[in-house]
Short mmCIF file of C-alpha atoms in Angstrom, two decimals:
data_model
loop_
_atom_site.label_atom_id
_atom_site.label_comp_id
_atom_site.label_asym_id
_atom_site.label_seq_id
_atom_site.Cartn_x
_atom_site.Cartn_y
_atom_site.Cartn_z
CA MET A 30 20.82 -14.91 16.05
CA SER A 31 21.56 -16.74 12.80
CA ASN A 32 24.45 -16.07 10.43
CA LYS A 33 21.97 -14.98 7.74
CA LEU A 34 20.41 -12.41 10.01
CA ASP A 35 23.80 -11.18 11.22
CA LYS A 36 25.00 -10.82 7.64
CA ALA A 37 21.89 -8.88 6.58
CA ARG A 38 22.16 -6.52 9.55
CA GLU A 39 25.80 -5.78 8.89
CA TYR A 40 25.20 -5.26 5.18
CA GLU A 41 22.26 -2.85 5.50
CA VAL A 42 24.10 -0.60 7.95
CA LYS A 43 27.05 -0.23 5.59
CA LYS A 44 24.92 0.15 2.47
CA GLU A 45 22.61 2.75 3.99
CA MET A 46 25.58 5.02 4.64
CA THR A 47 26.24 5.22 0.88
CA ILE A 48 22.73 6.45 -0.01
CA PRO A 49 22.32 10.25 -0.03
CA GLU A 50 19.17 11.47 1.70
CA GLN A 51 18.14 13.51 -1.34
CA GLN A 52 18.08 10.32 -3.40
CA ARG A 53 15.09 9.09 -1.41
CA PRO A 54 11.54 10.42 -1.07
CA ALA A 55 11.23 12.89 1.78
CA PHE A 56 7.97 11.55 3.25
CA HIS A 57 7.52 8.00 1.94
CA LEU A 58 9.30 5.04 3.49
CA THR A 59 11.76 3.27 1.21
CA PRO A 60 13.82 0.17 2.04
CA ARG A 61 16.95 0.77 4.04
CA CYS A 62 18.69 -0.56 0.93
CA GLY A 63 17.82 -2.99 -1.86
CA TRP A 64 14.27 -4.14 -2.54
CA MET A 65 10.93 -3.50 -0.78
CA ASN A 66 7.46 -4.85 -1.41
CA ASP A 67 4.43 -5.55 0.84
CA PRO A 68 4.01 -3.77 4.19
CA ASN A 69 4.11 -6.26 7.07
CA GLY A 70 3.37 -6.07 10.78
CA PHE A 71 1.90 -2.55 10.71
CA SER A 72 1.27 -2.11 14.43
CA SER A 73 1.56 0.01 17.55
CA TYR A 74 4.04 -1.18 20.16
CA LYS A 75 5.47 0.54 23.24
CA GLY A 76 4.00 3.86 22.22
CA GLU A 77 5.39 3.90 18.67
CA TYR A 78 4.24 2.78 15.25
CA HIS A 79 6.11 -0.16 13.77
CA LEU A 80 6.17 -1.10 10.11
CA PHE A 81 7.95 -4.14 8.74
CA TYR A 82 8.23 -4.84 5.02
CA GLN A 83 9.13 -7.52 2.52
CA TYR A 84 12.82 -6.95 1.96
CA TYR A 85 15.80 -8.16 -0.02
CA PRO A 86 18.72 -6.01 1.13
CA TYR A 87 21.34 -7.21 -1.34
CA ASP A 88 19.87 -6.06 -4.66
CA THR A 89 17.11 -3.90 -6.12
CA VAL A 90 15.26 -6.94 -7.46
CA TRP A 91 13.07 -9.45 -5.62
CA GLY A 92 15.07 -12.13 -3.77
CA PRO A 93 14.71 -14.42 -0.74
CA MET A 94 12.42 -12.39 1.47
CA HIS A 95 13.57 -10.92 4.77
CA TRP A 96 11.59 -8.58 7.02
CA GLY A 97 12.87 -5.01 7.03
CA HIS A 98 11.84 -2.83 9.97
CA ALA A 99 11.21 0.83 10.80
CA LYS A 100 9.39 2.77 13.51
CA SER A 101 7.75 6.18 13.76
CA LYS A 102 6.12 8.46 16.28
CA ASP A 103 3.80 10.12 13.76
CA LEU A 104 3.45 7.74 10.76
CA ILE A 105 5.46 10.11 8.53
CA THR A 106 9.05 10.32 9.78
CA TRP A 107 10.50 6.80 10.02
CA GLU A 108 13.59 5.51 11.80
CA TYR A 109 15.22 2.35 10.46
CA LEU A 110 15.66 -0.57 12.85
CA PRO A 111 17.74 -3.71 12.20
CA VAL A 112 16.28 -6.25 9.80
CA ALA A 113 13.90 -8.32 11.94
CA MET A 114 13.92 -11.73 10.22
CA ALA A 115 15.92 -13.62 7.62
CA PRO A 116 15.04 -16.88 5.82
CA ASP A 117 17.22 -19.04 8.05
CA GLU A 118 15.10 -22.07 9.01
CA GLU A 119 14.14 -25.12 6.98
CA TYR A 120 10.45 -24.15 6.97
CA ASP A 121 11.20 -20.59 5.69
CA LYS A 122 14.49 -21.10 3.84
CA ASP A 123 12.97 -19.74 0.61
CA GLY A 124 11.43 -16.66 2.15
CA CYS A 125 9.78 -15.03 5.14
CA PHE A 126 6.68 -13.85 3.27
CA SER A 127 4.08 -11.31 4.36
CA GLY A 128 2.39 -11.22 7.74
CA SER A 129 1.38 -9.05 10.66
CA ALA A 130 2.01 -8.23 14.31
CA THR A 131 0.24 -7.84 17.64
CA GLU A 132 1.15 -7.57 21.30
CA LEU A 133 1.04 -10.61 23.58
CA GLU A 134 -0.48 -10.45 27.05
CA ASP A 135 3.02 -10.54 28.56
CA GLY A 136 4.05 -7.40 26.64
CA ARG A 137 6.16 -9.05 23.96
CA GLN A 138 5.51 -8.40 20.28
CA LEU A 139 4.26 -11.33 18.22
CA LEU A 140 5.07 -11.52 14.49
CA ILE A 141 3.04 -13.90 12.34
CA TYR A 142 4.29 -14.60 8.82
CA THR A 143 4.27 -17.08 5.97
CA GLY A 144 7.30 -19.36 5.75
CA VAL A 145 8.16 -20.68 2.29
CA ASN A 146 9.94 -23.97 1.63
CA LYS A 147 10.47 -25.23 -1.92
CA VAL A 148 10.48 -29.04 -2.13
CA GLU A 149 11.32 -31.29 -5.06
CA GLU A 150 8.56 -33.89 -5.46
CA GLU A 151 9.14 -37.48 -6.61
CA SER A 152 8.11 -36.35 -10.11
CA GLY A 153 10.96 -33.81 -10.12
CA GLU A 154 8.52 -30.91 -9.93
CA ILE A 155 9.41 -28.13 -7.48
CA LYS A 156 6.52 -27.30 -5.16
CA GLU A 157 6.39 -24.25 -2.91
CA TYR A 158 4.97 -25.12 0.50
CA GLN A 159 3.61 -22.17 2.46
CA THR A 160 2.98 -22.38 6.20
CA GLN A 161 2.19 -19.87 8.93
CA CYS A 162 4.93 -19.20 11.48
CA VAL A 163 5.52 -16.94 14.48
CA ALA A 164 8.37 -15.04 16.10
CA VAL A 165 8.46 -13.12 19.38
CA GLY A 166 10.52 -10.08 20.32
CA ASP A 167 10.99 -6.78 22.09
CA GLY A 168 10.52 -4.35 19.20
CA VAL A 169 14.06 -4.80 17.86
CA ASN A 170 15.15 -8.44 18.18
CA TYR A 171 12.93 -11.43 17.45
CA GLU A 172 13.22 -15.16 18.04
CA LYS A 173 11.35 -17.66 15.92
CA PHE A 174 9.11 -20.11 17.77
CA GLY A 175 10.68 -23.51 18.36
CA ASN A 176 7.54 -25.34 17.22
CA ASN A 177 7.11 -23.51 13.93
CA PRO A 178 5.20 -23.75 11.70
CA VAL A 179 2.06 -23.19 13.75
CA ILE A 180 -0.35 -23.75 10.82
CA THR A 181 0.39 -26.24 8.06
CA SER A 182 -1.51 -27.59 5.07
CA GLU A 183 -2.86 -30.39 7.30
CA MET A 184 -4.87 -27.71 9.13
CA LEU A 185 -6.65 -26.47 6.01
CA PRO A 186 -10.38 -27.09 5.54
CA GLU A 187 -11.74 -29.36 2.85
CA GLY A 188 -11.51 -27.80 -0.60
CA ALA A 189 -8.64 -25.44 0.25
CA GLY A 190 -5.44 -25.36 -1.80
CA LYS A 191 -2.31 -26.42 0.06
CA TYR A 192 0.23 -24.45 -1.98
CA ASP A 193 -1.07 -20.86 -2.09
CA PHE A 194 -1.77 -20.18 1.58
CA ARG A 195 -0.25 -16.95 2.89
CA ASP A 196 -0.21 -13.45 4.38
CA PRO A 197 -1.81 -13.85 7.85
CA LYS A 198 -3.35 -10.77 9.50
CA VAL A 199 -3.67 -11.15 13.28
CA TRP A 200 -5.67 -9.29 15.94
CA ARG A 201 -6.80 -9.71 19.55
CA GLU A 202 -10.46 -9.69 20.50
CA ASN A 203 -12.26 -10.68 23.69
CA GLY A 204 -9.16 -12.27 25.15
CA ARG A 205 -8.42 -14.46 22.11
CA TYR A 206 -6.23 -14.16 19.02
CA TYR A 207 -7.65 -14.35 15.51
CA MET A 208 -6.07 -14.35 12.07
CA VAL A 209 -7.32 -14.26 8.51
CA VAL A 210 -5.15 -15.72 5.77
CA GLY A 211 -5.43 -15.88 1.98
CA ASN A 212 -5.87 -19.15 0.11
CA LYS A 213 -6.25 -20.27 -3.49
CA THR A 214 -8.34 -23.36 -4.14
CA PRO A 215 -7.25 -26.10 -6.58
CA ASP A 216 -9.62 -24.62 -9.18
CA ARG A 217 -7.83 -21.23 -8.92
CA ASP A 218 -10.31 -19.32 -6.82
CA GLY A 219 -9.55 -17.05 -3.89
CA GLN A 220 -10.92 -17.33 -0.38
CA ILE A 221 -10.15 -15.96 3.09
CA LEU A 222 -9.83 -18.39 5.99
CA GLN A 223 -10.01 -17.57 9.70
CA TYR A 224 -8.08 -19.25 12.54
CA VAL A 225 -8.31 -18.77 16.29
CA SER A 226 -5.93 -19.18 19.23
CA ASP A 227 -5.98 -18.73 23.01
CA ASP A 228 -2.29 -17.83 23.26
CA GLY A 229 -1.07 -16.82 19.78
CA PHE A 230 0.94 -20.04 19.33
CA LYS A 231 -1.57 -22.92 19.09
CA TRP A 232 -4.03 -22.29 16.31
CA THR A 233 -7.15 -24.06 15.05
CA TYR A 234 -9.26 -23.51 11.95
CA ASP A 235 -12.37 -21.46 12.70
CA LYS A 236 -14.26 -20.76 9.48
CA THR A 237 -14.14 -19.50 5.91
CA VAL A 238 -14.83 -15.78 6.01
CA ILE A 239 -15.58 -15.34 2.32
CA LYS A 240 -15.23 -17.08 -1.04
CA ASN A 241 -14.43 -15.24 -4.23
CA ASN A 242 -16.70 -17.45 -6.36
CA HIS A 243 -14.56 -16.59 -9.41
CA ARG A 244 -15.47 -12.90 -9.37
CA PHE A 245 -12.26 -10.96 -8.74
CA GLY A 246 -9.06 -12.58 -9.96
CA ALA A 247 -7.63 -15.78 -8.55
CA MET A 248 -5.49 -15.86 -5.38
CA TRP A 249 -6.55 -13.28 -2.77
CA GLU A 250 -3.39 -11.96 -1.14
CA CYS A 251 -2.73 -9.82 1.94
CA PRO A 252 -6.15 -9.75 3.66
CA ASP A 253 -7.04 -7.27 6.39
CA TYR A 254 -10.30 -7.62 8.33
CA PHE A 255 -11.63 -5.06 10.80
CA PRO A 256 -14.70 -3.15 12.02
CA LEU A 257 -15.24 0.42 10.85
CA GLU A 258 -18.12 2.71 11.78
CA GLY A 259 -20.53 -0.13 12.48
CA LYS A 260 -19.56 -2.11 9.39
CA GLN A 261 -17.10 -4.94 8.81
CA ILE A 262 -14.40 -4.35 6.19
CA LEU A 263 -12.30 -6.83 4.24
CA LEU A 264 -9.34 -5.55 2.25
CA THR A 265 -7.51 -7.94 -0.04
CA SER A 266 -5.32 -7.84 -3.14
CA PRO A 267 -6.47 -10.24 -5.88
CA GLN A 268 -4.02 -11.53 -8.45
CA ASP A 269 -4.81 -11.94 -12.16
CA MET A 270 -7.89 -9.74 -12.29
CA LEU A 271 -9.94 -9.02 -15.38
CA PRO A 272 -11.04 -5.42 -15.92
CA GLU A 273 -14.55 -4.26 -15.05
CA GLU A 274 -15.09 -0.97 -16.87
CA LEU A 275 -13.12 1.64 -14.88
CA GLU A 276 -13.64 0.10 -11.44
CA PHE A 277 -11.09 -2.73 -11.64
CA HIS A 278 -8.10 -3.02 -13.97
CA ASN A 279 -6.16 -5.97 -15.37
CA GLY A 280 -3.56 -7.78 -13.30
CA ASN A 281 -3.03 -7.37 -9.58
CA GLY A 282 -5.48 -5.04 -7.89
CA THR A 283 -6.92 -3.98 -4.57
CA LEU A 284 -10.39 -4.85 -3.35
CA CYS A 285 -12.47 -3.42 -0.50
CA ILE A 286 -15.56 -5.39 0.51
CA ILE A 287 -17.87 -3.55 2.89
CA GLY A 288 -20.34 -5.64 4.83
CA SER A 289 -21.71 -6.53 8.23
CA LEU A 290 -21.70 -9.46 10.65
CA ASP A 291 -24.88 -11.46 11.24
CA GLU A 292 -25.96 -12.84 14.61
CA ASN A 293 -23.57 -15.79 14.16
CA GLY A 294 -20.58 -13.60 13.33
CA ASN A 295 -20.64 -14.46 9.62
CA PHE A 296 -19.58 -11.82 7.11
CA CYS A 297 -22.35 -10.55 4.81
CA GLU A 298 -21.26 -8.55 1.78
CA GLU A 299 -22.91 -5.23 0.93
CA ASN A 300 -20.59 -3.39 -1.45
CA CYS A 301 -17.39 -4.10 -3.41
CA GLN A 302 -15.02 -1.47 -4.78
CA ALA A 303 -11.41 -0.81 -5.68
CA VAL A 304 -9.17 0.67 -2.99
CA ASP A 305 -6.87 2.65 -5.31
CA TYR A 306 -7.70 3.46 -8.93
CA GLY A 307 -4.19 4.41 -9.99
CA ILE A 308 -1.17 2.49 -11.18
CA ASP A 309 0.89 1.80 -8.06
CA PHE A 310 -0.83 0.53 -4.92
CA TYR A 311 -0.97 -3.00 -3.51
CA ALA A 312 -1.18 -5.15 -0.37
CA PRO A 313 -2.47 -2.51 2.09
CA GLN A 314 -2.50 -3.01 5.86
CA THR A 315 -4.30 -0.96 8.48
CA ILE A 316 -3.82 0.03 12.09
CA LEU A 317 -6.10 1.52 14.74
CA THR A 318 -4.43 4.56 16.28
CA LYS A 319 -4.74 5.48 19.96
CA ASP A 320 -7.18 8.25 19.09
CA GLY A 321 -9.43 5.81 17.23
CA ARG A 322 -8.52 6.43 13.59
CA ARG A 323 -8.18 3.57 11.13
CA VAL A 324 -5.02 4.27 9.08
CA MET A 325 -3.97 2.36 5.97
CA ILE A 326 -0.63 2.09 4.20
CA GLY A 327 0.21 0.12 1.05
CA TRP A 328 3.10 -0.78 -1.22
CA MET A 329 3.24 2.01 -3.79
CA GLN A 330 4.26 -0.18 -6.66
CA ASN A 331 2.70 -2.68 -9.06
CA TRP A 332 4.05 -6.14 -9.96
CA ASP A 333 3.27 -5.40 -13.63
CA THR A 334 5.23 -2.14 -13.64
CA CYS A 335 8.44 -3.05 -11.83
CA GLY A 336 10.25 -2.23 -15.06
CA ILE A 337 10.02 1.49 -14.30
CA ARG A 338 13.12 2.08 -12.21
CA ARG A 339 16.17 4.25 -11.92
CA ASP A 340 19.28 2.17 -12.55
CA ASP A 341 21.28 4.62 -10.45
CA PHE A 342 19.10 4.08 -7.35
CA PRO A 343 20.34 1.66 -4.64
CA TRP A 344 16.74 1.04 -3.49
CA PHE A 345 13.50 -0.06 -5.13
CA GLY A 346 9.96 0.28 -3.80
CA GLN A 347 8.27 2.70 -1.44
CA MET A 348 5.24 2.80 0.82
CA SER A 349 2.25 5.01 0.19
CA PHE A 350 1.53 8.02 2.32
CA PRO A 351 -0.55 6.83 5.30
CA ARG A 352 -4.28 7.35 4.79
CA GLU A 353 -7.11 7.78 7.27
CA ILE A 354 -10.05 5.69 6.09
CA THR A 355 -13.72 6.24 6.84
CA LEU A 356 -17.06 5.35 5.27
CA HIS A 357 -19.68 7.51 3.56
CA ASN A 358 -22.82 6.05 1.95
CA ASN A 359 -21.27 2.60 2.36
CA LYS A 360 -18.21 3.56 0.32
CA LEU A 361 -14.58 3.93 1.29
CA ILE A 362 -13.20 7.44 1.91
CA GLN A 363 -9.43 8.00 2.12
CA ARG A 364 -7.53 11.11 3.19
CA PRO A 365 -3.86 11.73 4.00
CA VAL A 366 -3.24 11.42 7.73
CA ARG A 367 -3.73 14.73 9.47
CA GLU A 368 -0.16 14.64 10.77
CA ILE A 369 0.86 15.97 7.36
CA GLU A 370 -0.10 19.44 8.59
CA ASN A 371 2.85 19.34 11.01
CA TYR A 372 5.13 19.38 7.94
CA TYR A 373 3.51 22.35 6.22
CA GLY A 374 5.85 25.12 5.24
CA LYS A 375 5.11 28.06 2.98
CA ARG A 376 1.44 28.45 1.97
CA ILE A 377 0.47 29.83 -1.43
CA SER A 378 -3.14 30.52 -2.39
CA ARG A 379 -4.82 31.75 -5.56
CA GLN A 380 -8.58 32.28 -5.84
CA ASN A 381 -10.95 32.64 -8.81
CA VAL A 382 -8.24 32.20 -11.43
CA LEU A 383 -9.67 32.16 -14.94
CA ILE A 384 -8.07 29.44 -17.06
CA SER A 385 -8.88 29.54 -20.77
CA ASP A 386 -5.78 27.99 -22.29
CA SER A 387 -2.53 27.16 -20.49
CA ALA A 388 -1.28 29.00 -17.44
CA SER A 389 1.45 28.88 -14.84
CA LEU A 390 0.96 30.68 -11.53
CA SER A 391 3.83 32.38 -9.72
CA SER A 392 5.29 30.32 -6.86
CA ILE A 393 3.08 27.29 -7.65
CA GLU A 394 5.83 24.74 -8.18
CA GLY A 395 7.74 22.02 -6.40
CA ARG A 396 8.18 18.30 -5.87
CA CYS A 397 7.33 18.06 -2.15
CA ILE A 398 3.92 19.70 -1.87
CA ASP A 399 0.33 19.25 -0.74
CA MET A 400 -1.80 21.05 -3.33
CA THR A 401 -5.59 21.27 -3.47
CA ILE A 402 -7.34 22.50 -6.63
CA ASN A 403 -11.03 23.37 -6.89
CA VAL A 404 -12.33 23.64 -10.45
CA ARG A 405 -15.75 24.90 -11.59
CA SER A 406 -17.48 26.26 -14.67
CA THR A 407 -17.67 29.99 -15.20
CA GLY A 408 -21.50 29.93 -15.32
CA GLU A 409 -24.48 27.65 -14.86
CA ASP A 410 -23.71 25.70 -18.04
CA LEU A 411 -20.60 23.56 -18.49
CA SER A 412 -17.95 25.94 -19.85
CA TYR A 413 -15.01 23.57 -20.43
CA ARG A 414 -14.36 20.14 -21.91
CA LYS A 415 -11.03 19.23 -20.29
CA PHE A 416 -8.84 20.34 -17.43
CA GLU A 417 -5.20 19.34 -17.06
CA VAL A 418 -2.62 19.71 -14.30
CA ARG A 419 0.94 19.23 -15.48
CA PHE A 420 3.60 18.66 -12.80
CA ALA A 421 7.21 17.52 -12.37
CA ASP A 422 7.79 19.47 -15.58
CA ASN A 423 11.16 20.59 -16.91
CA GLY A 424 10.03 21.31 -20.45
CA LYS A 425 10.74 17.79 -21.65
CA ALA A 426 9.69 15.40 -18.90
CA TYR A 427 6.33 15.86 -17.16
CA SER A 428 3.32 13.97 -15.78
CA THR A 429 -0.35 14.92 -15.82
CA VAL A 430 -3.72 14.67 -14.15
CA GLU A 431 -6.63 15.24 -16.55
CA TYR A 432 -10.36 15.65 -15.95
CA ASP A 433 -13.10 15.27 -18.56
CA PRO A 434 -16.27 16.76 -17.04
CA GLU A 435 -18.55 15.52 -19.81
CA GLN A 436 -17.53 11.88 -19.32
CA GLY A 437 -16.86 12.21 -15.60
CA ILE A 438 -13.40 10.64 -15.98
CA VAL A 439 -10.09 11.46 -14.29
CA LYS A 440 -6.88 10.20 -15.90
CA ILE A 441 -3.33 10.08 -14.59
CA ASP A 442 -0.49 9.85 -17.11
CA ARG A 443 3.28 9.45 -16.65
CA LYS A 444 4.29 8.35 -20.14
CA HIS A 445 6.40 11.51 -20.56
CA SER A 446 8.00 11.27 -17.10
CA GLY A 447 11.27 9.83 -18.42
CA SER A 448 10.51 6.12 -18.51
CA ARG A 449 12.10 4.14 -21.33
CA ARG A 450 9.82 1.14 -20.78
CA ALA A 451 6.50 0.49 -22.56
CA ILE A 452 4.60 -0.54 -19.43
CA VAL A 453 1.44 0.83 -17.80
CA HIS A 454 1.70 4.61 -17.73
CA GLN A 455 -1.96 5.66 -17.71
CA ARG A 456 -4.99 4.84 -15.63
CA ARG A 457 -8.52 6.24 -15.59
CA CYS A 458 -11.38 6.23 -13.11
CA ARG A 459 -14.97 7.39 -13.23
CA VAL A 460 -15.93 10.05 -10.70
CA ALA A 461 -19.12 11.72 -9.53
CA ASN A 462 -20.34 14.16 -12.16
CA ASN A 463 -21.03 17.46 -10.41
CA GLY A 464 -21.66 19.73 -13.36
CA GLY A 465 -17.99 20.52 -13.88
CA ASP A 466 -17.10 20.96 -10.19
CA ILE A 467 -14.25 18.82 -8.94
CA LYS A 468 -11.75 18.90 -6.09
CA LEU A 469 -8.29 17.47 -6.71
CA ARG A 470 -5.68 17.12 -3.96
CA LEU A 471 -2.18 16.14 -5.08
CA ILE A 472 0.49 14.92 -2.68
CA LEU A 473 3.86 15.11 -4.46
CA ASP A 474 6.98 13.67 -2.86
CA ARG A 475 9.96 13.62 -5.23
CA TYR A 476 9.23 10.24 -6.85
CA SER A 477 5.48 9.82 -6.49
CA MET A 478 2.07 11.42 -6.87
CA GLU A 479 -1.05 10.49 -4.90
CA LEU A 480 -4.30 12.07 -6.05
CA PHE A 481 -7.26 12.36 -3.67
CA ILE A 482 -10.45 13.16 -5.59
CA ASN A 483 -13.44 14.97 -4.07
CA ASP A 484 -12.24 14.74 -0.47
CA GLY A 485 -11.06 11.17 -0.84
CA GLU A 486 -13.98 9.54 -2.62
CA GLN A 487 -11.34 7.99 -4.89
CA VAL A 488 -7.56 7.86 -4.86
CA MET A 489 -5.10 7.36 -7.74
CA SER A 490 -1.41 6.69 -7.04
CA MET A 491 1.62 6.49 -9.27
CA VAL A 492 5.38 6.40 -9.06
CA ILE A 493 7.42 8.85 -11.14
CA LEU A 494 11.20 8.83 -11.36
CA THR A 495 11.71 12.18 -13.08
CA ASP A 496 14.77 14.19 -12.02
CA ILE A 497 13.80 16.10 -8.88
CA LYS A 498 14.94 19.37 -10.46
CA ALA A 499 11.79 19.16 -12.64
CA GLU A 500 9.52 21.29 -10.43
CA GLY A 501 7.25 23.04 -12.93
CA ILE A 502 3.46 23.01 -12.44
CA SER A 503 0.94 24.40 -14.92
CA PHE A 504 -2.78 24.27 -15.67
CA LYS A 505 -4.63 23.96 -18.95
CA ALA A 506 -8.27 24.09 -20.02
CA THR A 507 -10.15 23.33 -23.19
CA GLY A 508 -12.79 26.04 -22.92
CA GLU A 509 -12.64 28.18 -19.81
CA LEU A 510 -13.05 27.55 -16.10
CA LEU A 511 -12.48 29.07 -12.69
CA MET A 512 -9.91 27.58 -10.36
CA ASP A 513 -8.87 27.97 -6.73
CA VAL A 514 -5.46 26.63 -5.67
CA GLU A 515 -4.03 26.19 -2.21
CA MET A 516 -0.53 24.77 -1.93
CA TYR A 517 1.71 23.97 1.02
CA GLU A 518 5.36 23.21 0.66
CA LEU A 519 6.25 20.09 2.67
CA GLU A 520 9.32 20.41 4.85
CA ARG A 521 11.18 17.87 6.91
CA LYS A 522 11.31 18.83 10.58
#
C-alpha cells in the first residue's frame, strides 16, 4: 500500500468522526469527507452492492482524484469502506478518473479506471494523457496491475483523439470481458469505443459502437451499455451541449439512446432522449440486481452549478436515489427502487381536496418524505391554469414544483432556497398533456428533491441546501382543481 493511500485512509477516518449525521442526507450517499463526483464501479460483489466514487478527501473542491468506496445490502443504507485507490503511480499521478468493476473468474474484484498523467511537451504545453488501467482486490483492498496501463493511445482506432479517452464500463459476456469507453475526436466530436479481453488484463480494440456525428455536445463521458427488455441501451453524458427545446439543456447533460443489435452485433439507434430533465444529475451507472432489475444511480450535481454549496459543510456532492429503469413505448421509465418502502414510517393521505387558491394540509410537511400527488380538473373542461407545490418552506426560503396544464410544462425552481449565487436555479420539461391530469411523486431528503412525473415517464432532480428546519409544504392553484395526496415519512432503520 502506497504512502498516498495510507494518508488518505487515515485522514478520512479522522475527518468522518467530526461530521454530525444530521449534517448529511439521510438516504443519499455523500462522500465520507471532502469532495464527490461521478459514481464508479457500481457492482455486486460477495452478496453486497459496492459503489465507488470520484473522491478528493482533503477539501470540498475538486482535486487529484481518488476512489472513495461504500457498500450496501439494499442500495439505500451505505457503509463506508476505506478509500480504494489513490493517484500514486506515474501513469495515474494526476488522477484515478472514472471507471467500473466486475468479478473475475477466480472470485477477485476487478476495477477498471482511467489513469491521468500530465506531461509537458517540447513546446512547453501541458498535455493530459488518459489511459485505461486495472486494479484487483477483495472488496476492501486493491492492488494495481504491474503492467498498467492496459490500454494506451497506441491502441486507439484511426480518427480517435488520444487525449480525451476515459471512463471505461466493463462487463462479462459469453466467457469474455468487454468494455466501452468514451472518446473525443480531434474535431471535437464524441464517440464510444469497444474493447475486448479474454482475461480482463490484455485488451484489444473491437469496434466503434456509435459516433455522435456532432449532434449532442462534444466529448461523451461515462458510457454505460446494456440490454434491457429486448433492446440495447447506451447511456452517456455529453459535455458542452446546445439546448434542443425542452429535451436537452445547455452544458453537460445526460443522454439515453435506445436501439437494437443487428445480426452482426452492431448498435442501431431507434430513439434518443434525456435521462434527467432537472438541474443536478450526471454520469449515471447501472447494475443488474440478483432479481433481474436494472438499477441506475448518478451524481446528483452539475458541473455548471457547483457554486451552490454550504460553506459550513465538510462534504460536497451526493448520489441520486437509486432508480429502477424499464422501457415503455421505446422510452425510458424511472422509478425509485422498491426498497424505499422498507423505510416508510407514518402514512398520511388526503383525497379529493379542492384547491382554489393556496392551501396547507395538516401533517403534510417534512424534509425526508415520499409524497405522491394526483391532480385533476374539477370537471370535463380544464378548470385551472397552474398548480404549484411549495416545499422546504420556512416563510422566507422555499423551493417549488409548478405545472402548467395548458402548455404541458413542469418547472422546478430553487431560486428562493437560500442560494446567494446567480447560477442555474430553474429547469423545465414538457410532459404528456392529459387534460389537466398529472401525477407528481416527490422524494425529499434534507438537501435534495427528485421529482418522478407520471409514474417515471420523466424525472427532474435538484439539490437544495435550505436549513433542514424548513419543513413547510403547501399547494396553490390558479383556478380550481382536485388533488389527492399520499405521503410517507422516511425513517432510518
